[in-house]
PDB file of C-alpha atoms and ligand atoms in Angstrom:
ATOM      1  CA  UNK A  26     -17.650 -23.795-408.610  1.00 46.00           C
ATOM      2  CA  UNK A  27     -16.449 -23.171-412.330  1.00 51.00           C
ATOM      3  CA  UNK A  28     -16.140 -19.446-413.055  1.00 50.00           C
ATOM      4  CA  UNK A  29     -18.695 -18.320-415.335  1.00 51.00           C
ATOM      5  CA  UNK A  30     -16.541 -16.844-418.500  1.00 72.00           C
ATOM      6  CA  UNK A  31     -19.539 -14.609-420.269  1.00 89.00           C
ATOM      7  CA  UNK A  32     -20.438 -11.424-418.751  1.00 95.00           C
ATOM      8  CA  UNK A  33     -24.105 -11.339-417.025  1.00 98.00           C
ATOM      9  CA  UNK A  34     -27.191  -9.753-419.038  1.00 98.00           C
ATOM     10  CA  UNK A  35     -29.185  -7.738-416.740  1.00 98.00           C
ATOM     11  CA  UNK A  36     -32.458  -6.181-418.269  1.00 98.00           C
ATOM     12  CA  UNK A  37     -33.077  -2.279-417.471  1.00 98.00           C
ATOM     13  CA  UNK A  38     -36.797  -1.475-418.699  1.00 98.00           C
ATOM     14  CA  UNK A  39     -36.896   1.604-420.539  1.00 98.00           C
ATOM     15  CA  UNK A  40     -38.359   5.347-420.079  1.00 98.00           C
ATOM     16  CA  UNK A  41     -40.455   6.708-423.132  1.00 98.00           C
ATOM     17  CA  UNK A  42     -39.141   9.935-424.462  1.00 97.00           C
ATOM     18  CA  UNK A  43     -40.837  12.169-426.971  1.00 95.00           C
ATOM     19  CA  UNK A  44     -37.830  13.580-429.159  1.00 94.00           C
ATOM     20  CA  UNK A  45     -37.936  14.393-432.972  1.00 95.00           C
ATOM     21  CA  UNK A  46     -41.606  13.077-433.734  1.00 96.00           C
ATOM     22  CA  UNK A  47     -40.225  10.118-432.069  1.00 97.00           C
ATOM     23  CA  UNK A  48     -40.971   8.194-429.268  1.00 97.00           C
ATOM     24  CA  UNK A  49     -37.662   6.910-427.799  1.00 97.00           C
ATOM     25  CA  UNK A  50     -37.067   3.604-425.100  1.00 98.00           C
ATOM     26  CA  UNK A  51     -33.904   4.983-423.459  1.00 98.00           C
ATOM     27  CA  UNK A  52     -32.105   4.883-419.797  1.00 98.00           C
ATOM     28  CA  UNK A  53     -29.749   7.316-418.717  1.00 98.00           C
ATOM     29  CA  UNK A  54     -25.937   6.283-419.648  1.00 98.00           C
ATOM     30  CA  UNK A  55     -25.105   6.761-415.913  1.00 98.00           C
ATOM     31  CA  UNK A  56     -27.195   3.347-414.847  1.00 98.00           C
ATOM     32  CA  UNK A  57     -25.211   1.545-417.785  1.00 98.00           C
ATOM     33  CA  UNK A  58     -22.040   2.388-416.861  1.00 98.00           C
ATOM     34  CA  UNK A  59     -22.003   1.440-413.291  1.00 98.00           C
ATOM     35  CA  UNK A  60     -23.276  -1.748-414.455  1.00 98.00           C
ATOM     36  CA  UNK A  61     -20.542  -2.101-417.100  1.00 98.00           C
ATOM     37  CA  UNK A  62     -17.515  -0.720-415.015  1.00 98.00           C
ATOM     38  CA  UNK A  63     -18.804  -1.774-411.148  1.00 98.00           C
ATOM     39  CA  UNK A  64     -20.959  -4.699-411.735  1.00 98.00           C
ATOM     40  CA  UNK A  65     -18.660  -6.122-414.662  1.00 98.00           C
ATOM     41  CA  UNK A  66     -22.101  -6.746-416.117  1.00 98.00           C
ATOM     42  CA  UNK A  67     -23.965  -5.877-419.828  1.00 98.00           C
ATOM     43  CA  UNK A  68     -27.129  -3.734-419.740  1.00 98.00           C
ATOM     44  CA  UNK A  69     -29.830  -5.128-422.047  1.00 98.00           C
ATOM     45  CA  UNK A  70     -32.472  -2.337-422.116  1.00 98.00           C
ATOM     46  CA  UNK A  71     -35.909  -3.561-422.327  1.00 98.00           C
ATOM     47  CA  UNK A  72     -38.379  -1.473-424.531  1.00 98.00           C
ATOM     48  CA  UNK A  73     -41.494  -0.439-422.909  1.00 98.00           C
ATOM     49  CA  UNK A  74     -43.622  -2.032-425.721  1.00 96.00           C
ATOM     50  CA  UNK A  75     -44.208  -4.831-422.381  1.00 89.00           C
ATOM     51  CA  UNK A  76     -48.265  -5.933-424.037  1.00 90.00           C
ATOM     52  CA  UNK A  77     -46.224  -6.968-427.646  1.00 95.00           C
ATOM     53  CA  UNK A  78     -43.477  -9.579-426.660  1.00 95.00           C
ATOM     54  CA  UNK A  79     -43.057 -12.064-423.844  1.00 96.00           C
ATOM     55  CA  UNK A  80     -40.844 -10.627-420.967  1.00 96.00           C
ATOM     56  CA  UNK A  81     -40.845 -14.162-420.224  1.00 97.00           C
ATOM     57  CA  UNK A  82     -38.780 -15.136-422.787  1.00 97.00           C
ATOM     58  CA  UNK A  83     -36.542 -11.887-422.056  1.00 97.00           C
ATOM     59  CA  UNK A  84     -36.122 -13.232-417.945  1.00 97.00           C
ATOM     60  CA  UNK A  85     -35.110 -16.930-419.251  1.00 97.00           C
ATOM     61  CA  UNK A  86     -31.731 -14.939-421.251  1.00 97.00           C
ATOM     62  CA  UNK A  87     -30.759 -12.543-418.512  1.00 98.00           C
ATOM     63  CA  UNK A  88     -29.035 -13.114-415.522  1.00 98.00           C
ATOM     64  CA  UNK A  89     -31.056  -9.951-413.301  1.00 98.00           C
ATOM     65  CA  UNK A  90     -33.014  -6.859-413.068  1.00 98.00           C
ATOM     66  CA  UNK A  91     -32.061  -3.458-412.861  1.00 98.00           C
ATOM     67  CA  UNK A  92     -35.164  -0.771-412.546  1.00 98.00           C
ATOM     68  CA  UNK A  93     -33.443   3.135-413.004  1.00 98.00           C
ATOM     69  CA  UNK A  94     -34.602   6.132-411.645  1.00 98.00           C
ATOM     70  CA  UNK A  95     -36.563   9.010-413.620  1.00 98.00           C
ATOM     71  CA  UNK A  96     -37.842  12.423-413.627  1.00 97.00           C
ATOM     72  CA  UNK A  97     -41.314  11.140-414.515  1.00 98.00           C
ATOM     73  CA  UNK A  98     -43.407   9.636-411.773  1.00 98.00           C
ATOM     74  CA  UNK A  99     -45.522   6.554-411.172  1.00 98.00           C
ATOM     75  CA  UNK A 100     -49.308   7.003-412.283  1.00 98.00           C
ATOM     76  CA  UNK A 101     -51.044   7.360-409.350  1.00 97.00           C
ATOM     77  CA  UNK A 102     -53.992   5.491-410.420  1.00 96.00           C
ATOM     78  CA  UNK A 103     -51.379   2.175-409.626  1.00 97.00           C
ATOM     79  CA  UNK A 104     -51.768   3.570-406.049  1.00 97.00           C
ATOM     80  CA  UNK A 105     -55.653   4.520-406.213  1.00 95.00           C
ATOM     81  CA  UNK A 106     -54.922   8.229-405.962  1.00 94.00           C
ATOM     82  CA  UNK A 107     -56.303  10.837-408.542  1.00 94.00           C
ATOM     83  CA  UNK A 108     -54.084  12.291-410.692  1.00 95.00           C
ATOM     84  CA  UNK A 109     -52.892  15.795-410.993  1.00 95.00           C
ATOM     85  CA  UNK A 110     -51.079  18.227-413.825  1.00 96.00           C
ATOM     86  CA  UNK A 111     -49.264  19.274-410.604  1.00 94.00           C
ATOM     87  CA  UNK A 112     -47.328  15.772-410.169  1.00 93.00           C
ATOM     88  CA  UNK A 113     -47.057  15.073-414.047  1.00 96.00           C
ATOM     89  CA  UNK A 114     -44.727  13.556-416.098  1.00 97.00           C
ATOM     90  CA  UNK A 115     -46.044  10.020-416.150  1.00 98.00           C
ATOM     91  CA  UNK A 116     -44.818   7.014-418.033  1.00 98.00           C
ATOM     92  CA  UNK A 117     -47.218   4.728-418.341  1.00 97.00           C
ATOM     93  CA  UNK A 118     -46.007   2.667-420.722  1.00 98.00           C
ATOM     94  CA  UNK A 119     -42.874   2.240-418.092  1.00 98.00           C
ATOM     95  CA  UNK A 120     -45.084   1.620-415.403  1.00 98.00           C
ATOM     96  CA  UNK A 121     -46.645  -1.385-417.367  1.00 98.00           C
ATOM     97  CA  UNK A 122     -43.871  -2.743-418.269  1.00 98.00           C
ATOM     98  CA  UNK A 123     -42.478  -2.192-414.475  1.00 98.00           C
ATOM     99  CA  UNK A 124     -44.972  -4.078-413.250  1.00 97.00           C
ATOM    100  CA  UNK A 125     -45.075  -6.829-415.210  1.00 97.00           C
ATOM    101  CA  UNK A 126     -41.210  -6.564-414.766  1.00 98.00           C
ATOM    102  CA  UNK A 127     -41.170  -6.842-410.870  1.00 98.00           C
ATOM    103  CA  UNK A 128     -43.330  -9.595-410.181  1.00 98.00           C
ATOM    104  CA  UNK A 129     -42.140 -11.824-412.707  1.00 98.00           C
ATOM    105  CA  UNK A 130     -38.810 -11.561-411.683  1.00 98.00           C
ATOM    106  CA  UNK A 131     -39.732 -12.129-407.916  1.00 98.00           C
ATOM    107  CA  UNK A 132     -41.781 -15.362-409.204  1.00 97.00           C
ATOM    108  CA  UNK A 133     -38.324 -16.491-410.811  1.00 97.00           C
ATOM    109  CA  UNK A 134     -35.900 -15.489-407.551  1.00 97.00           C
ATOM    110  CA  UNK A 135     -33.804 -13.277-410.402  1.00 98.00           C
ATOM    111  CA  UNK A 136     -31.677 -10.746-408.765  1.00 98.00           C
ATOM    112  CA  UNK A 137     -33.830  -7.549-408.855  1.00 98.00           C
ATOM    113  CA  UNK A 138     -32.547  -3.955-407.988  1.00 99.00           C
ATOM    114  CA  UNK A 139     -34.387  -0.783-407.902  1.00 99.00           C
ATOM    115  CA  UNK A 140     -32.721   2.821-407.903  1.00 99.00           C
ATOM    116  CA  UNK A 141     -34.929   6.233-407.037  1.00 98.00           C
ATOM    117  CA  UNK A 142     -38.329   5.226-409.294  1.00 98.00           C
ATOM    118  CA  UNK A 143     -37.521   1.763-409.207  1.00 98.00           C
ATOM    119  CA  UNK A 144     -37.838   1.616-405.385  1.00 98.00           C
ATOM    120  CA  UNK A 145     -40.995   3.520-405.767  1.00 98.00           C
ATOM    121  CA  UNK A 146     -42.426   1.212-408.357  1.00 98.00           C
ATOM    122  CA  UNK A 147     -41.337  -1.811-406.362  1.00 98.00           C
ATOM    123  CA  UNK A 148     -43.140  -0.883-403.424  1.00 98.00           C
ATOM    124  CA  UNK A 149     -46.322   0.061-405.584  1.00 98.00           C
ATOM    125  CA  UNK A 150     -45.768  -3.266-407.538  1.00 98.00           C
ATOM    126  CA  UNK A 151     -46.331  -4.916-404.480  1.00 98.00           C
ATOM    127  CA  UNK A 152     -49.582  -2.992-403.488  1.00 98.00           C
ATOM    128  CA  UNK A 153     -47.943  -0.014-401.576  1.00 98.00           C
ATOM    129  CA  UNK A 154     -48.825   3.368-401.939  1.00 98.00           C
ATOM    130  CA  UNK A 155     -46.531   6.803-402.831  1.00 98.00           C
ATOM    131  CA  UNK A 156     -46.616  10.217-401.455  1.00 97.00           C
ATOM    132  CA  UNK A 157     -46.785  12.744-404.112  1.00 95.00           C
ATOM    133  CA  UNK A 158     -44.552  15.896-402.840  1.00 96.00           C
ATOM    134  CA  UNK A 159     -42.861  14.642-400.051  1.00 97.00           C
ATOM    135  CA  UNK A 160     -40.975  17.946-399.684  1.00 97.00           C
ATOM    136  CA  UNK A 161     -44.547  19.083-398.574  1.00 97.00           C
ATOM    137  CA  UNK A 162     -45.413  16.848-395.741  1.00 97.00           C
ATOM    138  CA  UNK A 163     -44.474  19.167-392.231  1.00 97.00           C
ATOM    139  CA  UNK A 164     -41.234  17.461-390.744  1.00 97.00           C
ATOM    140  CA  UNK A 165     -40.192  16.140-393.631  1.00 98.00           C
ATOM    141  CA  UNK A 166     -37.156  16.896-395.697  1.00 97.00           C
ATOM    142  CA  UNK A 167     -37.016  18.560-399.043  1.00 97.00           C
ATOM    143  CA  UNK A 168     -35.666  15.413-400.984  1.00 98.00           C
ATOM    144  CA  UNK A 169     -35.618  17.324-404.026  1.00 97.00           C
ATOM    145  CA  UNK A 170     -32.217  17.880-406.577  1.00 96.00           C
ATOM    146  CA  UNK A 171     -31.030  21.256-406.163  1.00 95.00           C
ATOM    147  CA  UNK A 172     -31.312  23.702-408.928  1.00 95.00           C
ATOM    148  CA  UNK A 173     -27.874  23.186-410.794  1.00 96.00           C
ATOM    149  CA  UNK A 174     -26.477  23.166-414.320  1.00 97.00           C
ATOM    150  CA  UNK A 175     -24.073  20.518-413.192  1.00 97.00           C
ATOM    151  CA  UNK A 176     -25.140  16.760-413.024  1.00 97.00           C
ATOM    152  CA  UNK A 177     -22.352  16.390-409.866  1.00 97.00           C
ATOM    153  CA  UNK A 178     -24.023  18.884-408.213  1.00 97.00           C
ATOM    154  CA  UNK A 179     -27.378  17.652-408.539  1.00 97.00           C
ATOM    155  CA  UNK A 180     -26.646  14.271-407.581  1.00 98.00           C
ATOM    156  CA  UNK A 181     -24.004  15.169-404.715  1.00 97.00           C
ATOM    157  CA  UNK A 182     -24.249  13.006-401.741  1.00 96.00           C
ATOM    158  CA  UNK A 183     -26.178  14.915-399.365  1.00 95.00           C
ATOM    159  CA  UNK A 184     -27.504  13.658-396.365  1.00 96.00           C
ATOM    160  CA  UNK A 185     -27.015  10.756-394.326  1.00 97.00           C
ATOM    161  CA  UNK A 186     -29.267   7.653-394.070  1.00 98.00           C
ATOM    162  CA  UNK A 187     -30.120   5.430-390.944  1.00 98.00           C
ATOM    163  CA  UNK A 188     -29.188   1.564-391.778  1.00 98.00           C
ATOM    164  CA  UNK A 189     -31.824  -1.043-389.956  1.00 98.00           C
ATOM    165  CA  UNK A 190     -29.676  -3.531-388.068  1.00 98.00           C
ATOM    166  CA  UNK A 191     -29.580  -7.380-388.951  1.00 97.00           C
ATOM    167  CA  UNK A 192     -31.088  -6.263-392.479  1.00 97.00           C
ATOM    168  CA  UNK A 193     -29.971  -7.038-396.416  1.00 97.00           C
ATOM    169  CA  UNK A 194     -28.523  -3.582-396.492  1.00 98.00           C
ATOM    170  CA  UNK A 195     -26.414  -3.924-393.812  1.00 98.00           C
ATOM    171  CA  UNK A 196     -24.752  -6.965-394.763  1.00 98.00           C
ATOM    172  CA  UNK A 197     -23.586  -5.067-397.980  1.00 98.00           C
ATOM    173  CA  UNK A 198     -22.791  -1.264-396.781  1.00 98.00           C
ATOM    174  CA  UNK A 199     -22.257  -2.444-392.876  1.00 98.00           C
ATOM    175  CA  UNK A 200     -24.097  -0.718-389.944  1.00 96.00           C
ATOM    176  CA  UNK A 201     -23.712   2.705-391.164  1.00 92.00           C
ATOM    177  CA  UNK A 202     -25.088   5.181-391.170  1.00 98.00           C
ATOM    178  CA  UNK A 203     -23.818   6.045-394.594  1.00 98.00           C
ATOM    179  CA  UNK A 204     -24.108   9.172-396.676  1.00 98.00           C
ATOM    180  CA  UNK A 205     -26.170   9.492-400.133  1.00 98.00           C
ATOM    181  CA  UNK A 206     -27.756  11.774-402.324  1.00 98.00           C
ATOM    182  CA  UNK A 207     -31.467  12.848-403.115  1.00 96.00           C
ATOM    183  CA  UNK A 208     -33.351  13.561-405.883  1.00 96.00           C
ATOM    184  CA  UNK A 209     -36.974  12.898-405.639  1.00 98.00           C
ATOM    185  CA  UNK A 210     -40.037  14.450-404.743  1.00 97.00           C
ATOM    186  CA  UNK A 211     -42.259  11.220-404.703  1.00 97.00           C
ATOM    187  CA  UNK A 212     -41.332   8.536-401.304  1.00 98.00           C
ATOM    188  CA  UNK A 213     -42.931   5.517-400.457  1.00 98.00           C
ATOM    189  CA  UNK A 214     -46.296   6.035-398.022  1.00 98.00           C
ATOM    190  CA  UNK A 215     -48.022   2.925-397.179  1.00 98.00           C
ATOM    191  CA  UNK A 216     -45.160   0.424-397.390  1.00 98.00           C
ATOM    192  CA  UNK A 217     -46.384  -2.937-399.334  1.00 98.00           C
ATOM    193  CA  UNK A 218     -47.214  -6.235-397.342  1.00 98.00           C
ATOM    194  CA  UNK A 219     -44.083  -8.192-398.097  1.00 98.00           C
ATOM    195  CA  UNK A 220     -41.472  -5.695-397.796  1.00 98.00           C
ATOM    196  CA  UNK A 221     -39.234  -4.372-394.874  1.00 98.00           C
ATOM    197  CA  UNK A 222     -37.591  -0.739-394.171  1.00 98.00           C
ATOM    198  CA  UNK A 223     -33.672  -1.200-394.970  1.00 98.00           C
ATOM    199  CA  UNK A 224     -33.293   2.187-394.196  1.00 98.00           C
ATOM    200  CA  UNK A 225     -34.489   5.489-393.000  1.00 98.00           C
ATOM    201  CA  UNK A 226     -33.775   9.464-393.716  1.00 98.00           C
ATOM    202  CA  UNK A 227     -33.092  11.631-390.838  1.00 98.00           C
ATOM    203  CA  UNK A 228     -37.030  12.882-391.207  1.00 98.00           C
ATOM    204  CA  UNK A 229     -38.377   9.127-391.313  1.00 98.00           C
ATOM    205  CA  UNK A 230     -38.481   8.982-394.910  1.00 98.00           C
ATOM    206  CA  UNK A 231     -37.970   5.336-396.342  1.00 98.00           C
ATOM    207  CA  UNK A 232     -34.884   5.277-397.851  1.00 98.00           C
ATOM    208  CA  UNK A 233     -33.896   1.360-398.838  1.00 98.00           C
ATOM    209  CA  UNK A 234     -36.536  -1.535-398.902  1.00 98.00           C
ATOM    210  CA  UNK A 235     -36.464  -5.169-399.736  1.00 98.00           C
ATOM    211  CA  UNK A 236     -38.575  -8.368-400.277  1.00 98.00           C
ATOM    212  CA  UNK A 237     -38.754 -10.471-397.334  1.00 97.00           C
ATOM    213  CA  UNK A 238     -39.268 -13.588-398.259  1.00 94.00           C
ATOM    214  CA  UNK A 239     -37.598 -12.887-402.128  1.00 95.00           C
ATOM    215  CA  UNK A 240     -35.226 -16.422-403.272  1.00 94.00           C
ATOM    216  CA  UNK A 241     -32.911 -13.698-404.353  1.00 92.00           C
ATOM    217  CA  UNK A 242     -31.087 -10.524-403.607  1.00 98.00           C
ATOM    218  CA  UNK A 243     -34.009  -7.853-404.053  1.00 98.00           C
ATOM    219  CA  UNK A 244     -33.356  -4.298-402.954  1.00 98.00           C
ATOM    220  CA  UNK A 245     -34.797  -0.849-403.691  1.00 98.00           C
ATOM    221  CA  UNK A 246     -32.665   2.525-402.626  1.00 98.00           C
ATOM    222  CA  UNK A 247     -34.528   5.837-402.942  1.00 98.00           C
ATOM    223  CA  UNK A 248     -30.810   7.443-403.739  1.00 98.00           C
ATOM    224  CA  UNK A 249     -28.240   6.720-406.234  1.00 98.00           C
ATOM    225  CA  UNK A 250     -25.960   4.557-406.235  1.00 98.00           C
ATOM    226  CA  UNK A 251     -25.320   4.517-410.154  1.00 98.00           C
ATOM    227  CA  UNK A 252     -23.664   7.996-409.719  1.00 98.00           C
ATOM    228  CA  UNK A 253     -20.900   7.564-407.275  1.00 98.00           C
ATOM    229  CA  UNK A 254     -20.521   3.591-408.012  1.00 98.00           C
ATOM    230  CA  UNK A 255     -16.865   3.953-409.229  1.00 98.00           C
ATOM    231  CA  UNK A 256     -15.925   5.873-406.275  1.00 98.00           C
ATOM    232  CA  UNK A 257     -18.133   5.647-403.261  1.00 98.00           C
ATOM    233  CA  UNK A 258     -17.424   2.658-401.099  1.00 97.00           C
ATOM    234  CA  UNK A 259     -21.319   2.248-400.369  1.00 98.00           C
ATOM    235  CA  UNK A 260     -22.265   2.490-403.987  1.00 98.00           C
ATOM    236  CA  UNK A 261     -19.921   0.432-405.358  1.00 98.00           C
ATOM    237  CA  UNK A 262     -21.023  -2.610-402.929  1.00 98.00           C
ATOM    238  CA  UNK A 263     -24.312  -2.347-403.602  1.00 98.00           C
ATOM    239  CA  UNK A 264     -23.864  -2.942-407.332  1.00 98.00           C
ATOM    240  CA  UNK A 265     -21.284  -5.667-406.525  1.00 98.00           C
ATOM    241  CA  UNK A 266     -23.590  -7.563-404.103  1.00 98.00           C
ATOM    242  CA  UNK A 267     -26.281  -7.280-407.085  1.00 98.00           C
ATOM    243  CA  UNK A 268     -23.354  -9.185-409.513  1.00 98.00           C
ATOM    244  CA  UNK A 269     -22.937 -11.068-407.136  1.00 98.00           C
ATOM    245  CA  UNK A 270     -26.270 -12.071-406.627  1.00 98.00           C
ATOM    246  CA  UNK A 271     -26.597 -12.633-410.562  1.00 98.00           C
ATOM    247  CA  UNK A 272     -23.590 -14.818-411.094  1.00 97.00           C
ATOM    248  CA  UNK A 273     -24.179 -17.416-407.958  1.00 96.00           C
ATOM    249  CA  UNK A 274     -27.739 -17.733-409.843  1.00 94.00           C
ATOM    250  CA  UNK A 275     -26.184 -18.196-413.099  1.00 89.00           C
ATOM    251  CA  UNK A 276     -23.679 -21.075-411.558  1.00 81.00           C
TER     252      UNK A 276
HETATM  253  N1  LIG J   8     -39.725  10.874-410.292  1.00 57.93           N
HETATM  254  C1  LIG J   8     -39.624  10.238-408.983  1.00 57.93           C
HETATM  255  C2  LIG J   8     -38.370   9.404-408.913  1.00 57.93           C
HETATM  256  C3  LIG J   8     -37.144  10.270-408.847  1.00 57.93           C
HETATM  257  C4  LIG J   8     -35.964   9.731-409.613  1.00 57.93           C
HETATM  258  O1  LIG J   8     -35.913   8.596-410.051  1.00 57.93           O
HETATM  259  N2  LIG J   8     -35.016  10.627-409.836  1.00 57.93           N
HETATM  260  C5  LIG J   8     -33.933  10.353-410.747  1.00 57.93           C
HETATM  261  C6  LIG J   8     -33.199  11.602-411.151  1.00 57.93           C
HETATM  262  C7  LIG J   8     -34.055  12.482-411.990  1.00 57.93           C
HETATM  263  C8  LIG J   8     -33.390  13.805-412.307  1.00 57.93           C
HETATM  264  O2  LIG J   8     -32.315  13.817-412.936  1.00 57.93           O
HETATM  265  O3  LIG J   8     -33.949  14.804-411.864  1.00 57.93           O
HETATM  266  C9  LIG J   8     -39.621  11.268-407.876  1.00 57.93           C
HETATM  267  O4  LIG J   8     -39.469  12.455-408.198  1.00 57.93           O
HETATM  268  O5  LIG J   8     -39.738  10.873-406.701  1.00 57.93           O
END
């Protein structure tokens, strides 16, 4: 098989920020990075503009998908729940362009993975539906990021995750279980028709999903693999199993 010379393009839909009477289409540096320096990859991000060009045209240049995580939360009228100052910030214009992101990259078997909000959007994508505080549900974990002025800190690995034998994940991180961090107060509730548990928190939380019958690699972790990609073994193969992915699709 010839080696493909040119880097792959994956496409990383943007978050809307309000700064300087401006609204910006940014992802954190942290996602880029581990795609540049892990996955040997460039990071095209995707404004969130998704009704005013055709993210068709986008898929047929890029070799995958790569959906970050966020401090803003899917709108819970995706999931048919009201919703509530309490579990603000949104993004809608994210979560359109999210959608519209997901399922047309599924239709093409393009590699797709989805970090922390990407998980959660895949899973709602699909027709699943999101708890809104998980931290509040009795037996459950607080999944939160700690109160810290240090990014390390914050996203430290901190507890361990259960692998699901003979799944995706395994074949990438091995039987596990492995250690990862946390920072999210959302988790998946009703999981979609069409996906499967990769793995599990201690408290039963869903921590790794993927599509079942996807043509391609297709993967969502609730944790964060960007962070630690350059020096956690676990990290850094699940960003090389998504290049991976993306360049036996490109040859
Ligand atoms: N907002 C959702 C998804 C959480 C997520 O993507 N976290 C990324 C890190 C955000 C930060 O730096 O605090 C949820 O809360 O579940």
């Amino acid at each position: 098989m010839p080696e493909t010379t040119s880097p792959i393009l994956i496409a990383v839909p943007a978050d809307v920020k309000a700064v300087e009477n401006y609204h910006w289409h940014a992802s954190p540096d942290t996602y880029l990075k581990a795609l540049i320096r892990v996955a040997k990859a460039v990071p095209l991000i995707v404004p969130a503009l998704s009704e005013e060009f055709d993210i068709e045209a986008v898929l047929d240049r890029i070799d995958g998908v790569m959906l970050t995580g966020s401090a803003s939360n899917v709108h819970p009228d995706r999931y048919g729940v009201p919703p509530s100052v309490a579990h603000e910030p949104y993004d809608p214009e994210r979560d359109r362009l999210t959608e519209r992101l997901i399922r047309a990259t599924l239709d093409r078997g393009l590699p797709l993975l989805c970090i922390c909000r990407g998980h959660q959007e895949l899973n709602v994508a699909l027709g699943g539906t999101l708890h809104a505080e998980v931290q509040e549900i009795e037996g459950r974990m607080d999944h939160r990021a700690i109160k810290h002025q240090e990014q390390r800190e914050r996203f430290a690995i901190r507890h361990d995750v259960a692998i699901e034998p003979g799944g995706v994940l395994e074949e990438i991180v091995g039987e596990g279980p492995i250690r990862v961090n946390s920072l999210h107060r959302q988790a998946i509730d009703r999981l979609a028709v069409g996906l499967q548990v990769e793995a599990r928190a201690p408290d039963g939380t869903i921590e790794a999903i993927s599509v079942t019958k996807a043509q391609g690699f297709a993967l969502g972790v609730q944790w964060h693999p960007e962070y630690w990609a350059e020096t956690d073994a676990a990290s850094a193969a699940i960003f090389e199993a998504f290049a991976r992915a993306c360049r036996e699709r490109r040859s």
